[in-house]
Amino acid sequence: MDPEPLAPYAATESRSKGRRYDEPAARYRGQYQRDRDRIIHSTAFRRLVYKTQVFVNHEGDLYRTRLTHSLEVAQIGRSVAVALRLNEPLTEAICLAHDLGHTPFGHAGQDELNDCMREFGGFEHNLQSLRVVDELEAKYADFPGLNLMFETREGILKHCSKANARQLGDVGRRFLDREQPGLEAQIANIADAIAYNNHDVDDGLRAGLLTLEQLQDQPLFAAGYDDVQKLHPGLEDRRLIYETIRRMIGMVVTDLIENTRANIEAAAPQSIDDVRAAGKVLVAFSDEVYEQHVSLKRFLQKHLYSHEKKLDMTRRAQRIVRELFDLYSADVSLLPAEFAGRAEGGDEADKARVVADYVAGMTDRYAIAEHERLLG
Ligand code: MG
């Protein structure tokens, strides 16, 4: 299947709001391809390999990390973008970057760091992803961060408080004007949810924290499971699970593409600006699949993310993040030189932000090792 020309409402270079710092275009790559490549070459991207998705990295070699999660999100996002004649490299760039700001230890780490930062504007991993690509990556001589295209940055910033939006300038505007981002950003957002719902079922079964019996009550799982059993009676569990998950992803992605096509037809956008002003998200499941998707999400929340075995690790992770934050805040000279330099001369809030940037950038295993080294 050769690629079709882009739809008129896709994001394109010629209609882009461009980069924060002007740069000559690359000779052999498009602007969004260049963004994707910069993300892949970033330090924050490499660190995702040792950051938790659900299971802490050293619990087993087969579980997803944030890196493999991000690659799965990108795979799903690209398939949907191509099917809808949208900008594939842009979708890929947003998907690969969406978790760059994540703390060590998944949501436990994020919530604890947010608590540590309560008096100083809080900590939100999504906002931090934008901060990583706009400010924290230090690789290029002519500008801070990765100097990505507006549409890539717009997609990375999935949600944002009004107070933060006011400080962010152009990329925060849509949260004040109640506008939507482009369709590529909308795809990345749902691809994230599709990826984790499905791979967490897989990882949860492998870890023995979920059972096949429990999952029979989930319509998305049960439909695929019944199909596989009919087609391949007596198939061993491992392959039965893969075949079921494969079907689940296929079902929700197909529903997403078809329902989004219908939404686009109804809204009839002529340009990306029409998409932004459409008044609602156009990339969406049908009502029926949305309900099933949410039901599976709630199921995972209850049976996997809040599992007693997970909670032990959650408490340990919270203690590590809190104690590291407190220690560095009390003595910024313990920070590496470039962070210590930024912390000096600032007020309390500036100092806390530098410490949060440093702790957020840690991988799980580095945080554990630093905690052990400094606090025994
Ligand atoms: Mg994610």
mmCIF file of C-alpha atoms and ligand atoms in Angstrom:
data_model
loop_
_atom_site.group_PDB
_atom_site.id
_atom_site.type_symbol
_atom_site.label_atom_id
_atom_site.label_comp_id
_atom_site.label_asym_id
_atom_site.label_seq_id
_atom_site.Cartn_x
_atom_site.Cartn_y
_atom_site.Cartn_z
ATOM 1 C CA MET A 1 0.000 0.000 0.000
ATOM 2 C CA ASP A 2 1.647 3.251 -1.092
ATOM 3 C CA PRO A 3 1.067 6.251 1.177
ATOM 4 C CA GLU A 4 -1.759 8.537 0.136
ATOM 5 C CA PRO A 5 -1.402 12.336 0.085
ATOM 6 C CA LEU A 6 -2.080 14.037 3.411
ATOM 7 C CA ALA A 7 -5.599 15.148 4.246
ATOM 8 C CA PRO A 8 -6.154 18.938 4.103
ATOM 9 C CA TYR A 9 -6.612 19.063 7.894
ATOM 10 C CA ALA A 10 -3.331 17.240 8.629
ATOM 11 C CA ALA A 11 -0.444 19.163 10.180
ATOM 12 C CA THR A 12 2.049 20.194 7.493
ATOM 13 C CA GLU A 13 5.344 22.040 7.479
ATOM 14 C CA SER A 14 4.010 24.768 5.228
ATOM 15 C CA ARG A 15 1.184 25.586 7.657
ATOM 16 C CA SER A 16 3.264 25.018 10.797
ATOM 17 C CA LYS A 17 3.714 27.591 13.531
ATOM 18 C CA GLY A 18 7.396 26.650 13.367
ATOM 19 C CA ARG A 19 10.208 26.463 15.910
ATOM 20 C CA ARG A 20 10.974 28.780 18.827
ATOM 21 C CA TYR A 21 14.445 29.502 17.408
ATOM 22 C CA ASP A 22 14.800 29.793 13.639
ATOM 23 C CA GLU A 23 16.936 27.139 12.009
ATOM 24 C CA PRO A 24 17.636 26.284 8.389
ATOM 25 C CA ALA A 25 15.703 23.196 7.250
ATOM 26 C CA ALA A 26 17.573 19.890 7.062
ATOM 27 C CA ARG A 27 18.634 18.861 3.573
ATOM 28 C CA TYR A 28 17.211 15.333 3.469
ATOM 29 C CA ARG A 29 14.654 15.196 6.273
ATOM 30 C CA GLY A 30 11.321 16.817 6.874
ATOM 31 C CA GLN A 31 10.884 19.052 9.933
ATOM 32 C CA TYR A 32 8.823 16.505 11.875
ATOM 33 C CA GLN A 33 11.243 13.704 11.004
ATOM 34 C CA ARG A 34 13.942 15.886 12.442
ATOM 35 C CA ASP A 35 11.900 16.333 15.630
ATOM 36 C CA ARG A 36 11.470 12.573 15.963
ATOM 37 C CA ASP A 37 15.208 12.054 15.447
ATOM 38 C CA ARG A 38 16.100 14.683 18.052
ATOM 39 C CA ILE A 39 13.819 12.959 20.546
ATOM 40 C CA ILE A 40 15.434 9.573 19.874
ATOM 41 C CA HIS A 41 18.900 11.084 20.381
ATOM 42 C CA SER A 42 17.932 12.851 23.629
ATOM 43 C CA THR A 43 19.289 11.847 27.024
ATOM 44 C CA ALA A 44 15.792 11.734 28.509
ATOM 45 C CA PHE A 45 14.717 9.192 25.875
ATOM 46 C CA ARG A 46 17.583 6.831 26.671
ATOM 47 C CA ARG A 47 16.715 6.991 30.365
ATOM 48 C CA LEU A 48 13.217 5.653 29.694
ATOM 49 C CA VAL A 49 14.726 2.174 29.455
ATOM 50 C CA TYR A 50 15.273 2.152 33.222
ATOM 51 C CA LYS A 51 12.044 3.862 34.223
ATOM 52 C CA THR A 52 9.023 2.015 35.498
ATOM 53 C CA GLN A 53 5.840 1.631 33.590
ATOM 54 C CA VAL A 54 3.947 -0.509 36.108
ATOM 55 C CA PHE A 55 6.577 -2.984 37.242
ATOM 56 C CA VAL A 56 9.889 -1.745 38.588
ATOM 57 C CA ASN A 57 12.610 -2.435 36.077
ATOM 58 C CA HIS A 58 14.520 -5.028 38.083
ATOM 59 C CA GLU A 59 11.400 -7.124 38.804
ATOM 60 C CA GLY A 60 11.828 -8.964 35.508
ATOM 61 C CA ASP A 61 13.318 -8.615 32.047
ATOM 62 C CA LEU A 62 10.075 -9.186 30.173
ATOM 63 C CA TYR A 63 7.978 -6.364 31.599
ATOM 64 C CA ARG A 64 7.410 -3.113 29.776
ATOM 65 C CA THR A 65 9.528 -0.179 30.700
ATOM 66 C CA ARG A 66 8.703 3.369 29.720
ATOM 67 C CA LEU A 67 10.900 2.960 26.668
ATOM 68 C CA THR A 68 9.109 -0.095 25.290
ATOM 69 C CA HIS A 69 5.788 1.514 26.258
ATOM 70 C CA SER A 70 6.709 4.631 24.240
ATOM 71 C CA LEU A 71 7.654 2.481 21.225
ATOM 72 C CA GLU A 72 4.332 0.622 21.417
ATOM 73 C CA VAL A 73 2.464 3.931 21.648
ATOM 74 C CA ALA A 74 4.341 5.136 18.557
ATOM 75 C CA GLN A 75 3.523 1.954 16.648
ATOM 76 C CA ILE A 76 -0.198 2.301 17.343
ATOM 77 C CA GLY A 77 -0.156 6.051 16.699
ATOM 78 C CA ARG A 78 1.593 5.703 13.354
ATOM 79 C CA SER A 79 -0.850 3.051 12.124
ATOM 80 C CA VAL A 80 -3.817 5.275 12.962
ATOM 81 C CA ALA A 81 -2.179 8.388 11.459
ATOM 82 C CA VAL A 82 -1.463 6.654 8.150
ATOM 83 C CA ALA A 83 -4.984 5.185 7.951
ATOM 84 C CA LEU A 84 -6.452 8.681 8.430
ATOM 85 C CA ARG A 85 -3.980 10.349 6.012
ATOM 86 C CA LEU A 86 -2.433 12.387 8.800
ATOM 87 C CA ASN A 87 1.173 13.337 9.451
ATOM 88 C CA GLU A 88 2.991 10.152 10.460
ATOM 89 C CA PRO A 89 6.406 11.538 11.544
ATOM 90 C CA LEU A 90 4.682 14.168 13.708
ATOM 91 C CA THR A 91 2.477 11.530 15.351
ATOM 92 C CA GLU A 92 5.526 9.369 15.949
ATOM 93 C CA ALA A 93 7.495 12.265 17.456
ATOM 94 C CA ILE A 94 4.694 13.118 19.908
ATOM 95 C CA CYS A 95 4.246 9.465 20.909
ATOM 96 C CA LEU A 96 7.959 8.934 21.513
ATOM 97 C CA ALA A 97 8.216 12.123 23.593
ATOM 98 C CA HIS A 98 5.001 11.871 25.598
ATOM 99 C CA ASP A 99 6.612 10.339 28.717
ATOM 100 C CA LEU A 100 10.031 12.060 28.639
ATOM 101 C CA GLY A 101 9.176 13.988 31.815
ATOM 102 C CA HIS A 102 8.153 10.962 33.812
ATOM 103 C CA THR A 103 9.729 10.506 37.236
ATOM 104 C CA PRO A 104 11.269 7.237 38.412
ATOM 105 C CA PHE A 105 8.779 4.687 39.823
ATOM 106 C CA GLY A 106 5.821 5.587 37.614
ATOM 107 C CA HIS A 107 2.798 7.268 39.152
ATOM 108 C CA ALA A 108 3.976 6.653 42.704
ATOM 109 C CA GLY A 109 7.068 8.776 41.962
ATOM 110 C CA GLN A 110 5.069 11.469 40.175
ATOM 111 C CA ASP A 111 2.521 11.810 43.004
ATOM 112 C CA GLU A 112 5.197 12.003 45.671
ATOM 113 C CA LEU A 113 7.225 14.594 43.786
ATOM 114 C CA ASN A 114 4.062 16.596 43.227
ATOM 115 C CA ASP A 115 3.509 16.511 46.977
ATOM 116 C CA CYS A 116 7.109 17.612 47.644
ATOM 117 C CA MET A 117 6.553 20.550 45.270
ATOM 118 C CA ARG A 118 3.138 21.547 46.598
ATOM 119 C CA GLU A 119 4.243 24.969 47.873
ATOM 120 C CA PHE A 120 6.194 25.657 44.683
ATOM 121 C CA GLY A 121 3.670 25.097 41.918
ATOM 122 C CA GLY A 122 3.545 21.280 42.054
ATOM 123 C CA PHE A 123 5.000 18.723 39.684
ATOM 124 C CA GLU A 124 3.162 17.297 36.700
ATOM 125 C CA HIS A 125 4.949 14.761 34.471
ATOM 126 C CA ASN A 126 3.165 15.913 31.343
ATOM 127 C CA LEU A 127 4.270 19.510 31.822
ATOM 128 C CA GLN A 128 7.726 18.166 32.652
ATOM 129 C CA SER A 129 7.886 16.377 29.274
ATOM 130 C CA LEU A 130 7.504 19.775 27.607
ATOM 131 C CA ARG A 131 10.090 21.263 29.981
ATOM 132 C CA VAL A 132 12.539 18.507 29.000
ATOM 133 C CA VAL A 133 12.253 19.237 25.272
ATOM 134 C CA ASP A 134 12.029 23.039 25.701
ATOM 135 C CA GLU A 135 14.603 23.671 28.424
ATOM 136 C CA LEU A 136 16.373 20.779 30.084
ATOM 137 C CA GLU A 137 18.026 18.860 27.256
ATOM 138 C CA ALA A 138 21.397 20.548 26.735
ATOM 139 C CA LYS A 139 22.749 19.273 23.418
ATOM 140 C CA TYR A 140 22.752 22.083 20.899
ATOM 141 C CA ALA A 141 25.032 25.107 20.746
ATOM 142 C CA ASP A 142 22.432 27.589 19.518
ATOM 143 C CA PHE A 143 19.429 26.980 21.766
ATOM 144 C CA PRO A 144 18.254 25.296 24.970
ATOM 145 C CA GLY A 145 16.259 22.067 24.683
ATOM 146 C CA LEU A 146 15.538 20.365 21.375
ATOM 147 C CA ASN A 147 13.866 23.346 19.657
ATOM 148 C CA LEU A 148 10.965 21.244 18.360
ATOM 149 C CA MET A 149 8.170 22.326 16.029
ATOM 150 C CA PHE A 150 5.107 23.979 17.583
ATOM 151 C CA GLU A 151 2.819 21.053 16.657
ATOM 152 C CA THR A 152 5.117 18.540 18.375
ATOM 153 C CA ARG A 153 5.204 20.660 21.543
ATOM 154 C CA GLU A 154 1.434 21.187 21.365
ATOM 155 C CA GLY A 155 0.992 17.400 21.272
ATOM 156 C CA ILE A 156 3.341 16.733 24.170
ATOM 157 C CA LEU A 157 1.387 19.099 26.420
ATOM 158 C CA LYS A 158 -1.746 16.980 26.840
ATOM 159 C CA HIS A 159 -3.251 18.854 29.739
ATOM 160 C CA CYS A 160 -2.377 21.923 31.701
ATOM 161 C CA SER A 161 -3.842 24.126 34.426
ATOM 162 C CA LYS A 162 -4.898 27.681 33.485
ATOM 163 C CA ALA A 163 -2.196 29.096 35.766
ATOM 164 C CA ASN A 164 0.535 27.088 34.042
ATOM 165 C CA ALA A 165 -0.951 27.765 30.597
ATOM 166 C CA ARG A 166 -0.571 31.520 31.137
ATOM 167 C CA GLN A 167 3.156 31.099 31.737
ATOM 168 C CA LEU A 168 3.728 28.907 28.697
ATOM 169 C CA GLY A 169 2.950 31.439 25.969
ATOM 170 C CA ASP A 170 1.856 30.166 22.535
ATOM 171 C CA VAL A 171 1.793 26.468 23.412
ATOM 172 C CA GLY A 172 -0.422 27.104 26.465
ATOM 173 C CA ARG A 173 -2.949 29.271 24.621
ATOM 174 C CA ARG A 174 -5.365 26.494 23.707
ATOM 175 C CA PHE A 175 -6.063 25.738 27.356
ATOM 176 C CA LEU A 176 -7.179 29.353 27.832
ATOM 177 C CA ASP A 177 -9.086 29.517 24.531
ATOM 178 C CA ARG A 178 -10.607 26.053 25.052
ATOM 179 C CA GLU A 179 -9.290 24.780 21.740
ATOM 180 C CA GLN A 180 -8.234 21.262 20.749
ATOM 181 C CA PRO A 181 -4.782 20.288 19.494
ATOM 182 C CA GLY A 182 -4.241 18.910 15.967
ATOM 183 C CA LEU A 183 -5.392 15.399 15.077
ATOM 184 C CA GLU A 184 -1.869 13.958 15.339
ATOM 185 C CA ALA A 185 -1.770 15.043 19.007
ATOM 186 C CA GLN A 186 -5.242 13.610 19.588
ATOM 187 C CA ILE A 187 -4.075 10.275 18.150
ATOM 188 C CA ALA A 188 -0.983 10.171 20.382
ATOM 189 C CA ASN A 189 -3.169 10.727 23.429
ATOM 190 C CA ILE A 190 -5.452 7.756 22.697
ATOM 191 C CA ALA A 191 -2.602 5.548 21.432
ATOM 192 C CA ASP A 192 -1.075 5.945 24.904
ATOM 193 C CA ALA A 193 -4.255 4.647 26.558
ATOM 194 C CA ILE A 194 -4.628 1.766 24.072
ATOM 195 C CA ALA A 195 -1.012 0.726 24.598
ATOM 196 C CA TYR A 196 -1.079 0.640 28.389
ATOM 197 C CA ASN A 197 -4.473 -1.012 28.721
ATOM 198 C CA ASN A 198 -3.292 -3.867 26.531
ATOM 199 C CA HIS A 199 0.287 -4.325 27.654
ATOM 200 C CA ASP A 200 -0.702 -4.070 31.312
ATOM 201 C CA VAL A 201 -3.063 -7.019 30.817
ATOM 202 C CA ASP A 202 -0.141 -8.926 29.318
ATOM 203 C CA ASP A 203 2.338 -7.936 32.060
ATOM 204 C CA GLY A 204 -0.260 -8.445 34.799
ATOM 205 C CA LEU A 205 -0.965 -11.998 33.626
ATOM 206 C CA ARG A 206 2.748 -12.751 33.330
ATOM 207 C CA ALA A 207 3.368 -11.462 36.855
ATOM 208 C CA GLY A 208 0.543 -13.650 38.146
ATOM 209 C CA LEU A 209 -1.268 -10.601 39.581
ATOM 210 C CA LEU A 210 -4.186 -11.049 37.147
ATOM 211 C CA THR A 211 -5.915 -14.276 36.139
ATOM 212 C CA LEU A 212 -7.634 -15.337 32.926
ATOM 213 C CA GLU A 213 -10.820 -15.999 34.926
ATOM 214 C CA GLN A 214 -10.971 -12.413 36.226
ATOM 215 C CA LEU A 215 -10.556 -11.064 32.712
ATOM 216 C CA GLN A 216 -13.520 -13.018 31.343
ATOM 217 C CA ASP A 217 -15.776 -10.264 32.735
ATOM 218 C CA GLN A 218 -14.090 -7.686 30.543
ATOM 219 C CA PRO A 219 -15.975 -7.505 27.220
ATOM 220 C CA LEU A 220 -12.899 -6.450 25.224
ATOM 221 C CA PHE A 221 -10.875 -9.354 26.543
ATOM 222 C CA ALA A 222 -13.691 -11.903 26.458
ATOM 223 C CA ALA A 223 -14.551 -11.210 22.800
ATOM 224 C CA GLY A 224 -10.991 -11.848 21.625
ATOM 225 C CA TYR A 225 -10.537 -14.777 23.987
ATOM 226 C CA ASP A 226 -13.681 -16.559 22.723
ATOM 227 C CA ASP A 227 -12.631 -16.042 19.097
ATOM 228 C CA VAL A 228 -9.209 -17.561 19.687
ATOM 229 C CA GLN A 229 -10.608 -20.540 21.586
ATOM 230 C CA LYS A 230 -13.059 -21.281 18.785
ATOM 231 C CA LEU A 231 -10.374 -21.009 16.107
ATOM 232 C CA HIS A 232 -7.629 -22.786 18.051
ATOM 233 C CA PRO A 233 -9.108 -25.137 20.642
ATOM 234 C CA GLY A 234 -6.562 -26.348 23.186
ATOM 235 C CA LEU A 235 -4.017 -23.616 22.403
ATOM 236 C CA GLU A 236 -1.450 -23.217 25.207
ATOM 237 C CA ASP A 237 -2.051 -20.265 27.572
ATOM 238 C CA ARG A 238 0.934 -18.165 26.520
ATOM 239 C CA ARG A 239 -0.099 -18.117 22.864
ATOM 240 C CA LEU A 240 -3.768 -17.837 23.771
ATOM 241 C CA ILE A 241 -2.999 -14.630 25.695
ATOM 242 C CA TYR A 242 -0.946 -13.122 22.859
ATOM 243 C CA GLU A 243 -3.603 -13.968 20.285
ATOM 244 C CA THR A 244 -6.265 -12.436 22.539
ATOM 245 C CA ILE A 245 -4.337 -9.217 23.140
ATOM 246 C CA ARG A 246 -3.525 -8.949 19.464
ATOM 247 C CA ARG A 247 -7.253 -9.076 18.726
ATOM 248 C CA MET A 248 -8.061 -6.555 21.460
ATOM 249 C CA ILE A 249 -5.631 -4.037 19.981
ATOM 250 C CA GLY A 250 -6.968 -4.738 16.483
ATOM 251 C CA MET A 251 -10.565 -4.202 17.625
ATOM 252 C CA VAL A 252 -10.031 -0.909 19.422
ATOM 253 C CA VAL A 253 -7.729 0.511 16.749
ATOM 254 C CA THR A 254 -10.217 -0.378 13.984
ATOM 255 C CA ASP A 255 -13.058 1.178 15.986
ATOM 256 C CA LEU A 256 -10.952 4.286 16.601
ATOM 257 C CA ILE A 257 -10.123 4.732 12.909
ATOM 258 C CA GLU A 258 -13.699 4.197 11.730
ATOM 259 C CA ASN A 259 -15.355 6.327 14.391
ATOM 260 C CA THR A 260 -12.811 9.125 13.883
ATOM 261 C CA ARG A 261 -13.444 9.044 10.137
ATOM 262 C CA ALA A 262 -17.147 9.540 10.831
ATOM 263 C CA ASN A 263 -16.414 12.380 13.280
ATOM 264 C CA ILE A 264 -14.196 14.100 10.719
ATOM 265 C CA GLU A 265 -16.846 13.734 8.052
ATOM 266 C CA ALA A 266 -19.464 15.281 10.329
ATOM 267 C CA ALA A 267 -17.276 18.180 11.465
ATOM 268 C CA ALA A 268 -15.890 18.675 7.919
ATOM 269 C CA PRO A 269 -12.698 20.536 8.908
ATOM 270 C CA GLN A 270 -10.859 22.184 6.002
ATOM 271 C CA SER A 271 -7.642 22.854 7.882
ATOM 272 C CA ILE A 272 -5.807 22.144 11.124
ATOM 273 C CA ASP A 273 -7.228 25.417 12.477
ATOM 274 C CA ASP A 274 -10.750 24.055 11.925
ATOM 275 C CA VAL A 275 -9.705 20.953 13.893
ATOM 276 C CA ARG A 276 -8.457 23.167 16.721
ATOM 277 C CA ALA A 277 -11.706 25.121 16.770
ATOM 278 C CA ALA A 278 -13.992 22.079 16.347
ATOM 279 C CA GLY A 279 -15.199 22.372 19.949
ATOM 280 C CA LYS A 280 -14.530 18.707 20.713
ATOM 281 C CA VAL A 281 -11.998 15.944 20.277
ATOM 282 C CA LEU A 282 -12.470 14.236 16.894
ATOM 283 C CA VAL A 283 -10.155 11.265 17.430
ATOM 284 C CA ALA A 284 -12.382 9.079 19.591
ATOM 285 C CA PHE A 285 -13.798 5.586 20.053
ATOM 286 C CA SER A 286 -17.449 4.782 19.419
ATOM 287 C CA ASP A 287 -19.555 4.993 22.610
ATOM 288 C CA GLU A 288 -19.664 1.221 22.935
ATOM 289 C CA VAL A 289 -15.913 0.646 22.666
ATOM 290 C CA TYR A 290 -15.230 3.677 24.846
ATOM 291 C CA GLU A 291 -17.281 2.080 27.630
ATOM 292 C CA GLN A 292 -15.418 -1.215 27.248
ATOM 293 C CA HIS A 293 -12.092 0.572 27.213
ATOM 294 C CA VAL A 294 -12.951 2.482 30.408
ATOM 295 C CA SER A 295 -14.198 -0.696 32.043
ATOM 296 C CA LEU A 296 -10.846 -2.396 31.377
ATOM 297 C CA LYS A 297 -9.016 0.656 32.674
ATOM 298 C CA ARG A 298 -11.023 0.545 35.930
ATOM 299 C CA PHE A 299 -10.405 -3.174 36.205
ATOM 300 C CA LEU A 300 -6.633 -2.637 35.938
ATOM 301 C CA GLN A 301 -6.806 0.188 38.444
ATOM 302 C CA LYS A 302 -8.493 -2.069 40.959
ATOM 303 C CA HIS A 303 -6.745 -5.388 40.364
ATOM 304 C CA LEU A 304 -3.289 -4.477 39.095
ATOM 305 C CA TYR A 305 -2.203 -0.939 40.017
ATOM 306 C CA SER A 306 -3.622 -1.280 43.546
ATOM 307 C CA HIS A 307 -2.511 -4.883 44.053
ATOM 308 C CA GLU A 308 -1.015 -5.484 47.513
ATOM 309 C CA LYS A 309 2.279 -6.587 45.930
ATOM 310 C CA LYS A 310 2.419 -3.341 43.939
ATOM 311 C CA LEU A 311 1.590 -1.236 46.994
ATOM 312 C CA ASP A 312 4.728 -2.410 48.815
ATOM 313 C CA MET A 313 6.853 -1.068 45.982
ATOM 314 C CA THR A 314 4.735 2.089 45.833
ATOM 315 C CA ARG A 315 5.442 2.885 49.480
ATOM 316 C CA ARG A 316 9.149 2.219 49.048
ATOM 317 C CA ALA A 317 9.257 4.391 45.924
ATOM 318 C CA GLN A 318 7.502 7.261 47.696
ATOM 319 C CA ARG A 319 9.975 7.127 50.565
ATOM 320 C CA ILE A 320 12.969 7.189 48.191
ATOM 321 C CA VAL A 321 11.642 10.169 46.215
ATOM 322 C CA ARG A 322 10.701 12.115 49.363
ATOM 323 C CA GLU A 323 13.976 11.514 51.155
ATOM 324 C CA LEU A 324 16.095 12.371 48.109
ATOM 325 C CA PHE A 325 14.087 15.554 47.542
ATOM 326 C CA ASP A 326 14.474 16.628 51.172
ATOM 327 C CA LEU A 327 18.170 15.824 51.248
ATOM 328 C CA TYR A 328 19.056 17.775 48.078
ATOM 329 C CA SER A 329 16.832 20.670 49.139
ATOM 330 C CA ALA A 330 18.674 20.916 52.467
ATOM 331 C CA ASP A 331 22.081 20.823 50.760
ATOM 332 C CA VAL A 332 22.196 21.693 47.058
ATOM 333 C CA SER A 333 25.944 21.083 46.992
ATOM 334 C CA LEU A 334 25.051 17.375 46.843
ATOM 335 C CA LEU A 335 23.637 17.952 43.346
ATOM 336 C CA PRO A 336 25.831 17.541 40.249
ATOM 337 C CA ALA A 337 27.633 20.777 39.351
ATOM 338 C CA GLU A 338 25.292 21.959 36.582
ATOM 339 C CA PHE A 339 22.234 21.565 38.827
ATOM 340 C CA ALA A 340 23.977 23.037 41.883
ATOM 341 C CA GLY A 341 24.930 26.041 39.741
ATOM 342 C CA ARG A 342 21.319 26.599 38.679
ATOM 343 C CA ALA A 343 20.112 26.269 42.278
ATOM 344 C CA GLU A 344 22.515 28.865 43.656
ATOM 345 C CA GLY A 345 21.281 32.441 43.748
ATOM 346 C CA GLY A 346 17.642 31.492 43.164
ATOM 347 C CA ASP A 347 14.844 31.782 45.725
ATOM 348 C CA GLU A 348 13.293 28.791 47.510
ATOM 349 C CA ALA A 349 10.928 28.047 44.622
ATOM 350 C CA ASP A 350 13.746 28.141 42.040
ATOM 351 C CA LYS A 351 15.830 25.836 44.200
ATOM 352 C CA ALA A 352 12.959 23.385 44.671
ATOM 353 C CA ARG A 353 12.369 23.327 40.902
ATOM 354 C CA VAL A 354 16.005 22.468 40.224
ATOM 355 C CA VAL A 355 15.849 19.632 42.763
ATOM 356 C CA ALA A 356 12.591 18.393 41.195
ATOM 357 C CA ASP A 357 14.184 18.478 37.714
ATOM 358 C CA TYR A 358 17.082 16.417 38.993
ATOM 359 C CA VAL A 359 15.012 13.842 40.895
ATOM 360 C CA ALA A 360 12.495 13.556 38.027
ATOM 361 C CA GLY A 361 15.316 12.814 35.577
ATOM 362 C CA MET A 362 16.550 9.836 37.604
ATOM 363 C CA THR A 363 15.936 6.278 36.462
ATOM 364 C CA ASP A 364 14.494 3.801 38.974
ATOM 365 C CA ARG A 365 17.798 2.094 39.543
ATOM 366 C CA TYR A 366 19.760 5.332 39.818
ATOM 367 C CA ALA A 367 17.301 6.674 42.408
ATOM 368 C CA ILE A 368 17.607 3.444 44.409
ATOM 369 C CA ALA A 369 21.425 3.555 44.196
ATOM 370 C CA GLU A 370 21.632 7.261 45.153
ATOM 371 C CA HIS A 371 19.262 6.757 48.049
ATOM 372 C CA GLU A 372 21.369 3.840 49.259
ATOM 373 C CA ARG A 373 24.615 5.790 48.856
ATOM 374 C CA LEU A 374 23.431 8.973 50.559
ATOM 375 C CA LEU A 375 21.031 7.646 53.167
ATOM 376 C CA GLY A 376 22.182 4.079 53.705
HETATM 377 MG MG MG B 1 2.338 6.866 28.488
#
